[in-house]
Coordinates of C-alpha atoms in Angstrom, one line a residue:
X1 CA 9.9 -18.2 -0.2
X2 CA 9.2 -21.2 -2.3
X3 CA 11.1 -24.0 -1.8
X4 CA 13.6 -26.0 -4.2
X5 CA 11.6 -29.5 -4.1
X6 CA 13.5 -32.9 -4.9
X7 CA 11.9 -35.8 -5.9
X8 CA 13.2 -37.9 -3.1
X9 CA 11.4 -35.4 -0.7
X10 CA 14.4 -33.5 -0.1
X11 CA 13.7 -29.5 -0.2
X12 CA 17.5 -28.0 -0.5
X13 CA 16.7 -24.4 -0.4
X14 CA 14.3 -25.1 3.2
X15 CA 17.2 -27.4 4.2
X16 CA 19.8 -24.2 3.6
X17 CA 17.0 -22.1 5.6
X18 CA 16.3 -24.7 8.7
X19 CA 20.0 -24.8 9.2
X20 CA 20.6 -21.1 9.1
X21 CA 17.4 -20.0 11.3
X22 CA 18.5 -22.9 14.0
X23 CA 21.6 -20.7 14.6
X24 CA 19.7 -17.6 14.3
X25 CA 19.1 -14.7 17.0
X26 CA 15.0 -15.5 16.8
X27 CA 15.8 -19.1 17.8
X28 CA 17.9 -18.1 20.8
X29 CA 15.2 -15.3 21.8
X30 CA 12.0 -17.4 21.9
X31 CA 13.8 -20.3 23.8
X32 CA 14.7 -17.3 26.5
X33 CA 11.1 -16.0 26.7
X34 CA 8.9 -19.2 25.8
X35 CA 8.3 -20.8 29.2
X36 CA 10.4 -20.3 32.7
X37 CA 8.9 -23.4 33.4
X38 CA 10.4 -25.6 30.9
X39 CA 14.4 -26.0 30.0
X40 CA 15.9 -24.9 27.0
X41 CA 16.8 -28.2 25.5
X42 CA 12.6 -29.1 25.9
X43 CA 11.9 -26.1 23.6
X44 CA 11.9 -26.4 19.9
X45 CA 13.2 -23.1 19.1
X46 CA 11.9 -21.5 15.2
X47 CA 14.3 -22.4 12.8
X48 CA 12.4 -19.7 9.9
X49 CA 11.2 -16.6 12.1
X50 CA 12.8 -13.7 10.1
X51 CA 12.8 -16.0 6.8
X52 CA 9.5 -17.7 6.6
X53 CA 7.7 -14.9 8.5
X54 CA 8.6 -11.7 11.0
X55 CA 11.0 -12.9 13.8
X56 CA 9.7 -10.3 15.4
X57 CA 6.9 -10.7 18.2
X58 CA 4.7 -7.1 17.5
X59 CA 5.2 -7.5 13.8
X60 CA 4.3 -11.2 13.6
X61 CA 1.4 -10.9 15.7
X62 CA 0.4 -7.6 13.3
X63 CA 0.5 -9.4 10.3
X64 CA -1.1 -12.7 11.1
X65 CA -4.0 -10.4 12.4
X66 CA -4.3 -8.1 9.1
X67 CA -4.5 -11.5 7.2
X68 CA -6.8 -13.0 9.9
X69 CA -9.2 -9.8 9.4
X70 CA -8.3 -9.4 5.9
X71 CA -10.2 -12.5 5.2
X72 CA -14.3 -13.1 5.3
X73 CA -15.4 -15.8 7.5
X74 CA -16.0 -19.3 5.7
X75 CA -19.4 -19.8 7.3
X76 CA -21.6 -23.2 7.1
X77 CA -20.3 -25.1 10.2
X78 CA -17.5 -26.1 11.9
X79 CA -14.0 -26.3 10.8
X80 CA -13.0 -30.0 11.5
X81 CA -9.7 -30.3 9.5
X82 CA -7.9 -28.4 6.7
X83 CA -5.1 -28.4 4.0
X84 CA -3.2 -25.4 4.3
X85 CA 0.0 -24.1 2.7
X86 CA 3.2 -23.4 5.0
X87 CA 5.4 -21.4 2.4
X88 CA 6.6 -18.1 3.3
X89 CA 4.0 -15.5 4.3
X90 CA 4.1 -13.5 1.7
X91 CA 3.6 -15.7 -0.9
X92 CA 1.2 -17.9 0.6
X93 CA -0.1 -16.2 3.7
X94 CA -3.2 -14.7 2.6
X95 CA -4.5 -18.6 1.5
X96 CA -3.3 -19.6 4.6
X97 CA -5.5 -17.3 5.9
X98 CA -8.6 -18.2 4.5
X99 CA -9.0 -21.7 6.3
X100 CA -7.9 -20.2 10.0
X101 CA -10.5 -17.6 9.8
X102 CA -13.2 -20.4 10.4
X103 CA -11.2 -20.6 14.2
X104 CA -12.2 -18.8 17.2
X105 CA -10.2 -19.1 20.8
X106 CA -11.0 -21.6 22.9
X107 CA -12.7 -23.9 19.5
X108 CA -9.7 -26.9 19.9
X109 CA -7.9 -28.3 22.7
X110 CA -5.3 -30.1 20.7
X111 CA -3.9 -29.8 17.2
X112 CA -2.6 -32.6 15.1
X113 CA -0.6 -31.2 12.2
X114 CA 0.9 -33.7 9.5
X115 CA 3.8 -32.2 7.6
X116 CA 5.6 -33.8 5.0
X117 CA 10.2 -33.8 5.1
X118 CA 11.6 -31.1 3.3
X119 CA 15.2 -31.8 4.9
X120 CA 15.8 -35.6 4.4
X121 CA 14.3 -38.9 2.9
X122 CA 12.9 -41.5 5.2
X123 CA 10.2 -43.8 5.1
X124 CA 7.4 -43.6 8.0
X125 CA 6.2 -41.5 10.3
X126 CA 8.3 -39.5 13.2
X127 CA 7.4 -37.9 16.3
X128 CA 9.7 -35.2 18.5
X129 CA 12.0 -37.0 21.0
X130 CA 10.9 -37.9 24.5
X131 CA 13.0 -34.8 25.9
X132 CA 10.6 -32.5 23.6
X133 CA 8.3 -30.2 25.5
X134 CA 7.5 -27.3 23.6
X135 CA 7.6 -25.7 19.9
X136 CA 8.7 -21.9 20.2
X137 CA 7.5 -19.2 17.9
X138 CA 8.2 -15.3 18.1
X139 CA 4.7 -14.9 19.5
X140 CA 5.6 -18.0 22.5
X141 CA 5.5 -21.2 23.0
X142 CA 2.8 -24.4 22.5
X143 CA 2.9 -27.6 24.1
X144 CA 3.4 -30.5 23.1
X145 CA 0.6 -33.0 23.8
X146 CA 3.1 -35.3 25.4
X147 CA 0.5 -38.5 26.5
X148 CA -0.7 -38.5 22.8
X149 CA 2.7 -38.1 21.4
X150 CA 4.5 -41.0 23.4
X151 CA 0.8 -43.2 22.5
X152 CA 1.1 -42.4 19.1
X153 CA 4.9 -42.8 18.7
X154 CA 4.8 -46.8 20.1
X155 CA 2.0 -47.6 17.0
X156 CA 3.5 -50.1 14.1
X157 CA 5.1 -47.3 11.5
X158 CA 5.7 -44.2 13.7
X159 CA 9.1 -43.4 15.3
X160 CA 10.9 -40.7 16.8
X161 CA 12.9 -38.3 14.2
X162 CA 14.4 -35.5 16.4
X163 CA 16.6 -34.1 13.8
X164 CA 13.7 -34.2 11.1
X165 CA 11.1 -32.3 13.7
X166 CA 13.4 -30.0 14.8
X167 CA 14.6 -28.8 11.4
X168 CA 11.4 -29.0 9.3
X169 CA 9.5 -25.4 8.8
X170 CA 6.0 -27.0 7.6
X171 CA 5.2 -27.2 11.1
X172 CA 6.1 -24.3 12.1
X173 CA 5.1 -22.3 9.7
X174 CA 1.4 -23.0 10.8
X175 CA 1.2 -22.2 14.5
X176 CA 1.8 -18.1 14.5
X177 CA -1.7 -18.5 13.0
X178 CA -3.0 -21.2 15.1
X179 CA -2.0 -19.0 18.6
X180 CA -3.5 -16.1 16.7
X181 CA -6.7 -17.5 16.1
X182 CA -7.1 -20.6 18.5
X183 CA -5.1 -18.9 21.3
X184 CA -4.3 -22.0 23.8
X185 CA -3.9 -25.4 22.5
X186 CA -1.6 -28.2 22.5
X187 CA 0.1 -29.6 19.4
X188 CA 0.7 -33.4 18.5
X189 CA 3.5 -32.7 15.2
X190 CA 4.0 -35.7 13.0
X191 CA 6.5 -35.7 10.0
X192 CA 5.3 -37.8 6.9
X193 CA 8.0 -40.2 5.0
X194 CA 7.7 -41.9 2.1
X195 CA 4.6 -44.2 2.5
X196 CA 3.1 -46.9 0.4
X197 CA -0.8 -47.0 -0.1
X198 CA -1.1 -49.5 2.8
X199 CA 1.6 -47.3 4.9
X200 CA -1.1 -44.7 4.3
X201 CA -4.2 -46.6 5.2
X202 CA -2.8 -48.0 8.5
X203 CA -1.9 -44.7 9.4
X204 CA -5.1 -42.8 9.3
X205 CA -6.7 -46.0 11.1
X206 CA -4.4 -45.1 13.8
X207 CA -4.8 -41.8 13.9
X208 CA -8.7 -41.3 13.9
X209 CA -8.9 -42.6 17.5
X210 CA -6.7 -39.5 18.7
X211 CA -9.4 -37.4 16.8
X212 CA -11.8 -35.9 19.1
X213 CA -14.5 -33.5 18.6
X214 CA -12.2 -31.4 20.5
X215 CA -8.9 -32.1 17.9
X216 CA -8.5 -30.1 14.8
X217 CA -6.2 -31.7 12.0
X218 CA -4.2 -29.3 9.9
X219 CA -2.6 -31.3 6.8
X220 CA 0.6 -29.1 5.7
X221 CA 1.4 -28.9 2.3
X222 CA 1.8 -26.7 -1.4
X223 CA 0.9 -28.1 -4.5
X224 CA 2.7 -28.3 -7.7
X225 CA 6.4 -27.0 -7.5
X226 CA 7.4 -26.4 -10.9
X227 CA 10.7 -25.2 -12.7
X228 CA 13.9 -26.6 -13.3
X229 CA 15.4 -26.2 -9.7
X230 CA 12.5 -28.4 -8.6
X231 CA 12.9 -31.0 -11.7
X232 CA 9.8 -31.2 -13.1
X233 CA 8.8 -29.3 -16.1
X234 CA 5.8 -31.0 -17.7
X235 CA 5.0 -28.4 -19.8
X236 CA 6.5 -25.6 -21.1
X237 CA 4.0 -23.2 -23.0
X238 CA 0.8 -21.4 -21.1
X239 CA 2.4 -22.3 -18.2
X240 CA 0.1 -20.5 -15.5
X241 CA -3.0 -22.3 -17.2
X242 CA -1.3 -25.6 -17.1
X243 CA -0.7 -24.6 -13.5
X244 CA -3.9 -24.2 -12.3
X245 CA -5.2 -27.0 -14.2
X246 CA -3.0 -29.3 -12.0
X247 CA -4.6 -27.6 -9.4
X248 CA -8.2 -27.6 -9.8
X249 CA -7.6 -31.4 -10.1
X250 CA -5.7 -31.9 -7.2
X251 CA -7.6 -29.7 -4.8
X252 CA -11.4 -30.8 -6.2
X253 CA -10.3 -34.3 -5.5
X254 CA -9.3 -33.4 -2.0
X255 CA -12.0 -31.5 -0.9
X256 CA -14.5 -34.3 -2.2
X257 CA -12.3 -36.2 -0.1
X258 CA -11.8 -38.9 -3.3
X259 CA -8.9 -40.3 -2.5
X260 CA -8.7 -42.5 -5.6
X261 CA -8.7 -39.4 -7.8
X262 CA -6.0 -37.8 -5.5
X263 CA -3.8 -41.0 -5.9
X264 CA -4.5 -41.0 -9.6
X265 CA -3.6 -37.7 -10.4
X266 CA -0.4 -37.7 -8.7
X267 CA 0.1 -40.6 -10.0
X268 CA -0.9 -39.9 -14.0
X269 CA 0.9 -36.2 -14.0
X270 CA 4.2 -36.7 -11.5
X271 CA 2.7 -33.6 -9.4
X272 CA 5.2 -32.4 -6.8
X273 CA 2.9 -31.6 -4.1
X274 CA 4.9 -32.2 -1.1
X275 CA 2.5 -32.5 1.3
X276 CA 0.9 -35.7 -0.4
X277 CA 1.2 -38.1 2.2
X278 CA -0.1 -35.9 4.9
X279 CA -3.3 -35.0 2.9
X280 CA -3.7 -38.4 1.9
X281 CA -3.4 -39.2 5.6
X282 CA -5.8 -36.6 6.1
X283 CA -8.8 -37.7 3.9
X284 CA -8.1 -41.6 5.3
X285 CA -8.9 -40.0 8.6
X286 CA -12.1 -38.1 7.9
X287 CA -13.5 -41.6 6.3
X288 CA -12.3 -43.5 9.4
X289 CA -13.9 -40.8 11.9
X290 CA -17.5 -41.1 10.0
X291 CA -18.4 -37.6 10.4
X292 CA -20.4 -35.7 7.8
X293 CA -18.1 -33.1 6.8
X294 CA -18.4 -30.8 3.5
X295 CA -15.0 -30.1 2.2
X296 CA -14.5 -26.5 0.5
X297 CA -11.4 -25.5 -1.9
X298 CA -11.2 -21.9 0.0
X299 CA -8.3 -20.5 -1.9
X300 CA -6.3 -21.0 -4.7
X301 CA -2.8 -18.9 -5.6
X302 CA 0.6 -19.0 -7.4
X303 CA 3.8 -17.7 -6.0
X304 CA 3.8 -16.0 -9.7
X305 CA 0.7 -14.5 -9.0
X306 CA 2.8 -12.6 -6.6
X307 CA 6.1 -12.7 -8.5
X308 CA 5.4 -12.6 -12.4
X309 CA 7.9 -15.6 -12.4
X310 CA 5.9 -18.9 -13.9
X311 CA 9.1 -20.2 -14.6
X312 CA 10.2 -21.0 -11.2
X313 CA 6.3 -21.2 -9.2
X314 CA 4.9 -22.9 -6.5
X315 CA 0.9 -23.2 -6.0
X316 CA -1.1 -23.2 -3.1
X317 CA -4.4 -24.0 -1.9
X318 CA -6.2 -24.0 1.5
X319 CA -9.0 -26.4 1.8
X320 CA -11.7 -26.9 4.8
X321 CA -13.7 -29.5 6.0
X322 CA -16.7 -28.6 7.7
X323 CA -19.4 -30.0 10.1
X324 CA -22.7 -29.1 9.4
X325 CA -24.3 -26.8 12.2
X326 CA -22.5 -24.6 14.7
X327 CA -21.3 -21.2 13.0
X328 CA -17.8 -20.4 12.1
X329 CA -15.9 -18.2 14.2
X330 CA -15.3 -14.5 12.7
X331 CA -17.4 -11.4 12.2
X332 CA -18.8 -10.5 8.2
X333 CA -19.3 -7.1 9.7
X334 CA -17.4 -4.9 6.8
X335 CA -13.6 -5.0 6.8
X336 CA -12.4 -1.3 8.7
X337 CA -8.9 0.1 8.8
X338 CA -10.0 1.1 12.6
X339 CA -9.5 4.7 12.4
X340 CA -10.5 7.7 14.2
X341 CA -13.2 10.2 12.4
X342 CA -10.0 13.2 13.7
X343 CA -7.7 10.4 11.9
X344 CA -9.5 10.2 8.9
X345 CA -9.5 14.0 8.8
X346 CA -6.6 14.3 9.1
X347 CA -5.4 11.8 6.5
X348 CA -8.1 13.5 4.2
X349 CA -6.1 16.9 4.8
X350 CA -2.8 15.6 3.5
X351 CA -4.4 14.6 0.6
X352 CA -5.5 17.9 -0.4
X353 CA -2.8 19.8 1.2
X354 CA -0.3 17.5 -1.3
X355 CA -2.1 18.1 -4.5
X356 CA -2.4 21.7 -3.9
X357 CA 1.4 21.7 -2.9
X358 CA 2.2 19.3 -6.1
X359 CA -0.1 21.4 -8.4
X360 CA 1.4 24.4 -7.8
X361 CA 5.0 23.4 -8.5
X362 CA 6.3 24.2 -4.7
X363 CA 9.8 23.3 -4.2
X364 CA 9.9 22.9 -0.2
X365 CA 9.7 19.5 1.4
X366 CA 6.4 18.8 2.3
X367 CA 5.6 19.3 6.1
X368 CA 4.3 16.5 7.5
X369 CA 5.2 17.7 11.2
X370 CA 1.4 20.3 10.9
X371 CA -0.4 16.7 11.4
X372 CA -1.1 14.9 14.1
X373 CA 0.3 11.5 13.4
X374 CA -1.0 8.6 15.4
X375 CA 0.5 4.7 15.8
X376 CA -2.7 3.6 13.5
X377 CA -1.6 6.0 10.9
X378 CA 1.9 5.0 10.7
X379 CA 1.0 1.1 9.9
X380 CA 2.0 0.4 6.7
X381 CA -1.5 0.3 4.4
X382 CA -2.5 0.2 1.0
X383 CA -4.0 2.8 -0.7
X384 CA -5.5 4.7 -3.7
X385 CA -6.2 8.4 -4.3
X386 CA -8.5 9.4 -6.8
X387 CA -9.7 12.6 -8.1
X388 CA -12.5 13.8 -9.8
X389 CA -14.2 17.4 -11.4
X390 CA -18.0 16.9 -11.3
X391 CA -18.3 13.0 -11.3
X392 CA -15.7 12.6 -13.6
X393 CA -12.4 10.9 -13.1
X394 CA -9.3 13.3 -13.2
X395 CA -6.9 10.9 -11.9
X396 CA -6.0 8.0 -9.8
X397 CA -3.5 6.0 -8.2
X398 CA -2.6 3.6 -6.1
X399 CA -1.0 0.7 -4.9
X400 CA -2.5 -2.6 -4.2
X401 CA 0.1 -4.1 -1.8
X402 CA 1.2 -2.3 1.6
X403 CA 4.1 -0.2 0.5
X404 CA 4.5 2.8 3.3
X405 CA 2.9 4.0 6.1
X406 CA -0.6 4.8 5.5
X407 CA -0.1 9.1 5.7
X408 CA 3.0 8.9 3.5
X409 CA 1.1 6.1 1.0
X410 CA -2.1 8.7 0.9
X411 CA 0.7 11.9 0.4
X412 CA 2.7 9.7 -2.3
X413 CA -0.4 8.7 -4.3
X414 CA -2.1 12.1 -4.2
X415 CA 1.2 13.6 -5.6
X416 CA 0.7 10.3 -8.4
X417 CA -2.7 10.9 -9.3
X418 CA -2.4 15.0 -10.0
X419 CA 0.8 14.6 -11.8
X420 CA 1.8 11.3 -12.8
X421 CA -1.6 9.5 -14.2
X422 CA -0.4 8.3 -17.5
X423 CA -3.9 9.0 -19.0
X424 CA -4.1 12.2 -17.9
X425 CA -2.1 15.5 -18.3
X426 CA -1.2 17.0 -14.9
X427 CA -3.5 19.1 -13.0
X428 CA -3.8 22.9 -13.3
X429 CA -3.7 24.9 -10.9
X430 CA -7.1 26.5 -12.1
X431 CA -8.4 23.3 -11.7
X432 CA -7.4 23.2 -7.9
X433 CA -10.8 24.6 -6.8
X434 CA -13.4 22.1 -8.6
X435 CA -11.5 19.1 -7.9
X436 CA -13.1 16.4 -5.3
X437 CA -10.9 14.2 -3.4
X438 CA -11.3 10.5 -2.5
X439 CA -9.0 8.3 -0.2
X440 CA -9.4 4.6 -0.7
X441 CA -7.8 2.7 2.3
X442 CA -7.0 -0.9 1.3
X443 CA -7.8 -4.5 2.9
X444 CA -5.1 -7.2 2.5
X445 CA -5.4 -8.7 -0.9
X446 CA -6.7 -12.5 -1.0
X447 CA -7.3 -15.2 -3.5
X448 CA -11.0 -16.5 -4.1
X449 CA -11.5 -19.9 -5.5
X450 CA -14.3 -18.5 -8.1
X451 CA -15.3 -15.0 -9.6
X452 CA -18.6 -16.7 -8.3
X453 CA -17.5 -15.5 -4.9
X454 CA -16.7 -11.8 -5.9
X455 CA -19.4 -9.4 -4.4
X456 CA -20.4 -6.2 -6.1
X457 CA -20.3 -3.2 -3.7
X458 CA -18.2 -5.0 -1.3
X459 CA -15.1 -6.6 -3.2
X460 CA -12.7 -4.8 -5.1
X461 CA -11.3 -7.2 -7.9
X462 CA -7.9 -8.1 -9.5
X463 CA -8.2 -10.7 -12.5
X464 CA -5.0 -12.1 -13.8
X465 CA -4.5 -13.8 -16.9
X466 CA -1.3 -15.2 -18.0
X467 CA 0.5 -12.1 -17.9
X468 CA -2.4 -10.0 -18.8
X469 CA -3.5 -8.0 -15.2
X470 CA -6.1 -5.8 -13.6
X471 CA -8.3 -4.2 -11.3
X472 CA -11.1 -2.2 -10.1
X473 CA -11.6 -0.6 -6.7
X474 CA -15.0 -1.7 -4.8
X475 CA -17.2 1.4 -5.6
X476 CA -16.3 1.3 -9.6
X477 CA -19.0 -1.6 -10.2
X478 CA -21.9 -0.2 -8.1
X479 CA -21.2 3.7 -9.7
X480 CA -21.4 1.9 -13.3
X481 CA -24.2 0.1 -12.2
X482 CA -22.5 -3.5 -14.0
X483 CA -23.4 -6.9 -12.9
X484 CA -20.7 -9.2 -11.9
X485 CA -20.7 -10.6 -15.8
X486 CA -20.3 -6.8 -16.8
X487 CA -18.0 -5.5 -14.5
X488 CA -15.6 -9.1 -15.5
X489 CA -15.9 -8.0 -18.8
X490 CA -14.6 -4.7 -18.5
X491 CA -12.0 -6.1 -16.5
X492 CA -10.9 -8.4 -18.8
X493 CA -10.8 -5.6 -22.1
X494 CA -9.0 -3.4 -18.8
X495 CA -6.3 -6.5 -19.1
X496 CA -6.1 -5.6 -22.9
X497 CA -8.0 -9.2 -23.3
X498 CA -11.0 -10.2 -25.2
X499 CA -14.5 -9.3 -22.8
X500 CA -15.1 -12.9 -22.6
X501 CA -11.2 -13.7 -21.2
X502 CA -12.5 -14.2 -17.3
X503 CA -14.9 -16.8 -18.4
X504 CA -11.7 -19.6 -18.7
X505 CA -8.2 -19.7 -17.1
X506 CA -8.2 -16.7 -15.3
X507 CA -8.2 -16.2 -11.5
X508 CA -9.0 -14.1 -9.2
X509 CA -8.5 -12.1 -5.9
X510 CA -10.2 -9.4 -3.9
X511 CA -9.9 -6.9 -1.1
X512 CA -12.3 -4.3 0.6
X513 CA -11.8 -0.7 0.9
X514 CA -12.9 2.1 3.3
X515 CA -13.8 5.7 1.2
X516 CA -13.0 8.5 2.9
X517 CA -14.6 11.4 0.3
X518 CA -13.9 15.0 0.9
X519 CA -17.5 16.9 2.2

């Protein structure tokens, strides 16, 4: 959920949130099941499984993988460090996504994560308590890098908090998909205070030594909260464009790691990105370590991207720093749902069996129990049916989000398209016969940073425009035979917007699909 930010670097609603999940049943299951070996008062239990993400285990580990596979690669080197979002997954778990993707197990040792306070004001740095062993998730527990911690907690500025690491999410939040994609490493947490520029400086000088090639720094933070439960309202019209504005600055100075520009614009506009300090940290640290790194703005998103609320929004980017050489971890084989050819079959069955059984007005429940019905079909998927008499559309709908299990999202949208398809008039039965049946099976959605990076015949395409939205399914582009500049312009007169809308102020996310077409 997004969080309500005060500008003393107090978040009250993730304060309301750490103190409830602290108490919760998913705190008092992982410290049962993280290690045998250590005690439960040397386990850092999750304070925001079942708020912040699934509490539990299969589910968690489901939907960090979808968003893991749901996202492309990054390619050109080696992930060295990254700024990555820690709101709740689904608001800002498909950005998230896009930097860990770049991770393969076994690629870090250790992981140094910098997290700003969302529960209390201080000024430094703080480290967990001596008695800390272990941070606890749903999915098990990862160990502390004790030696590094107690080195780095005796250095001028830092200090031991155990009240602020124990409470504070931005950590947490993180390290589901760090065991998903990393699989063992240890974890070095440090909570950012207020700091002055020199606070800043002498801390990434500190810090860079603890930097190996083998240490991965993750820098926790969203961008701009605006609304009036977060105080800060610079503007009040075209609010999404003003948005994204703020963060095009913000992130394009990060990833050019110009840390002057960074000061200056959170300086010139009063931007309440919360994880300041730590990305300022961050970029100190990549100058100290003298590496050549390229840094890459991977993803960009709004929690009203997701909500339709700009009045109360949060934005989010994921940035990566790479090393030149190497190759990223991750396959850019073609996304796949995984199924069966008997599954897809099947699923292709229902389809036709429900428009026939829609069409001709039966008044039964459908029967679902003349399938078989495997686990893979029962995982809840997005999807589209589409229907067409002799290359020409007779209906289609869909959903672009997960909203059922995939045979009951394939029966509910083949009832849709043949009856419900506002620019259509139902099917006739005397059409039944000449009708050809598609079933579109849905990737998780994620944000791009450019329409540059939307691919024609592989990406399906949502563009969103102030409140202007829309989309178009992978295979429309390629059976029109549009460019990218085409197919964005009938996208944007889709939106009801001028053709030339995409060209400024919009953004944009994709997904892939798998067809499954009737013979």
């Amino acid at each position: 959920m997004p969080s309500i930010f005060l500008h003393k670097g107090v978040c009250l609603m993730c304060a309301m949130v750490m103190m409830m999940g602290c108490k919760g049943r998913a705190s008092e299951s992982a410290v049962r099941t993280a290690s045998p070996a250590a005690p439960a008062g040397q386990i850092r239990p999750p304070a925001v499984a079942g708020m912040f993400y699934e509490e539990d285990a299969k589910k968690l580990d489901r939907a960090v993988r979808g968003m893991l596979k749901g996202v492309p690669a990054p390619g050109g080197g080696r992930l060295r460090a990254a700024v990555v979002p820690h709101a709740g997954y689904v608001y800002s778990g498909s950005c998230a996504a896009t930097a860990y993707a770049a991770l393969k197990t076994g690629d870090y040792d250790r992981v140094i994560i910098l997290a700003p306070s969302h529960t209390r004001g201080f000024r430094g740095l703080a480290l967990p308590t001596l008695g800390m062993a272990q941070y606890a998730t749903p999915l098990g527990a990862v160990p502390l890098d004790r030696p590094a911690c107690d080195q780095i907690a005796a250095l001028p500025g830092f200090s031991r908090e155990p009240d602020l690491v124990t409470r504070e999410h931005a950590v947490e939040v993180q390290l589901p998909f760090l065991q998903a994609a990393l699989g063992r490493f240890s974890l070095v947490p440090i909570i950012c205070g207020s700091l002055s520029a020199a606070d800043l400086d002498r801390a990434s000088k500190a810090l860079a030594p603890f930097v190996t090639d083998r240490t991965l720094v993750i820098a926790s933070s969203d961008f701009t909260h605006y609304g009036e439960d977060f105080g800060y309202q610079p503007f009040t019209e075209d609010i999404r464009e003003h948005l994204y504005e703020y963060l095009d600055e913000a992130s394009s100075a990060v990833a050019t790691r110009n840390r002057a520009a960074f000061r200056a614009h959170c300086e010139k506009t009063g931007d309440t990105i919360c994880g300041r300090f730590p990305i300022d940290i961050l970029i100190g640290i990549l100058d100290e370590i003298k590496e050549p790194v390229e840094g890459r703005v991977l993803a960009k998103l709004t929690s009203g991207d997701r909500t339709g609320d700009y009045q109360h929004c949060v934005s989010y980017a994921a940035i990566g720093f790479f090393t030149p050489g190497g190759t990223a971890a991750g396959s850019t084989a073609a996304w796949s749902p995984g199924l069966s050819k008997a599954e897809e079959k099947t699923l292709l069955a229902i389809a036709r069996d429900t428009l026939t059984w829609a069409v001709e007005g039966k008044t039964n429940e459908f029967d679902f129990s003349r399938y078989a019905v495997p686990p893979k079909m029962k995982e809840v998927t997005a999807t589209f049916v589409t229907l067409k008499i002799q290359g020409h559309l007779r209906g289609c709908i869909g959903s672009l989000e997960p909203e059922a299990p995939l045979f009951e999202s394939v029966h509910d949208n083949a009832v849709h398209a043949a009856m419900h398809d506002p620019r259509f008039s139902p099917v006739r039965p005397e059409e039944l016969r000449a009708i050809h049946v598609d079933v579109s099976i849905l990737s998780p959605i994620r944000p791009i940073a450019s329409w540059k990076d939307f691919v024609i015949g592989k990406n399906g395409i949502i563009m969103a425009k102030g409140r202007h939205r829309a989309v178009y399914l992978p295979e429309v582009a390629p059976e029109q035979g549009w460019t990218v500049e085409e197919t964005l312009a009938s996208l944007s007169e889709k939106a009801g917007l001028p053709p030339d809308a995409w060209k400024d102020g919009a953004t944009f996310q994709v997904f892939e699909s798998v067809v499954l077409a009737e013979e």
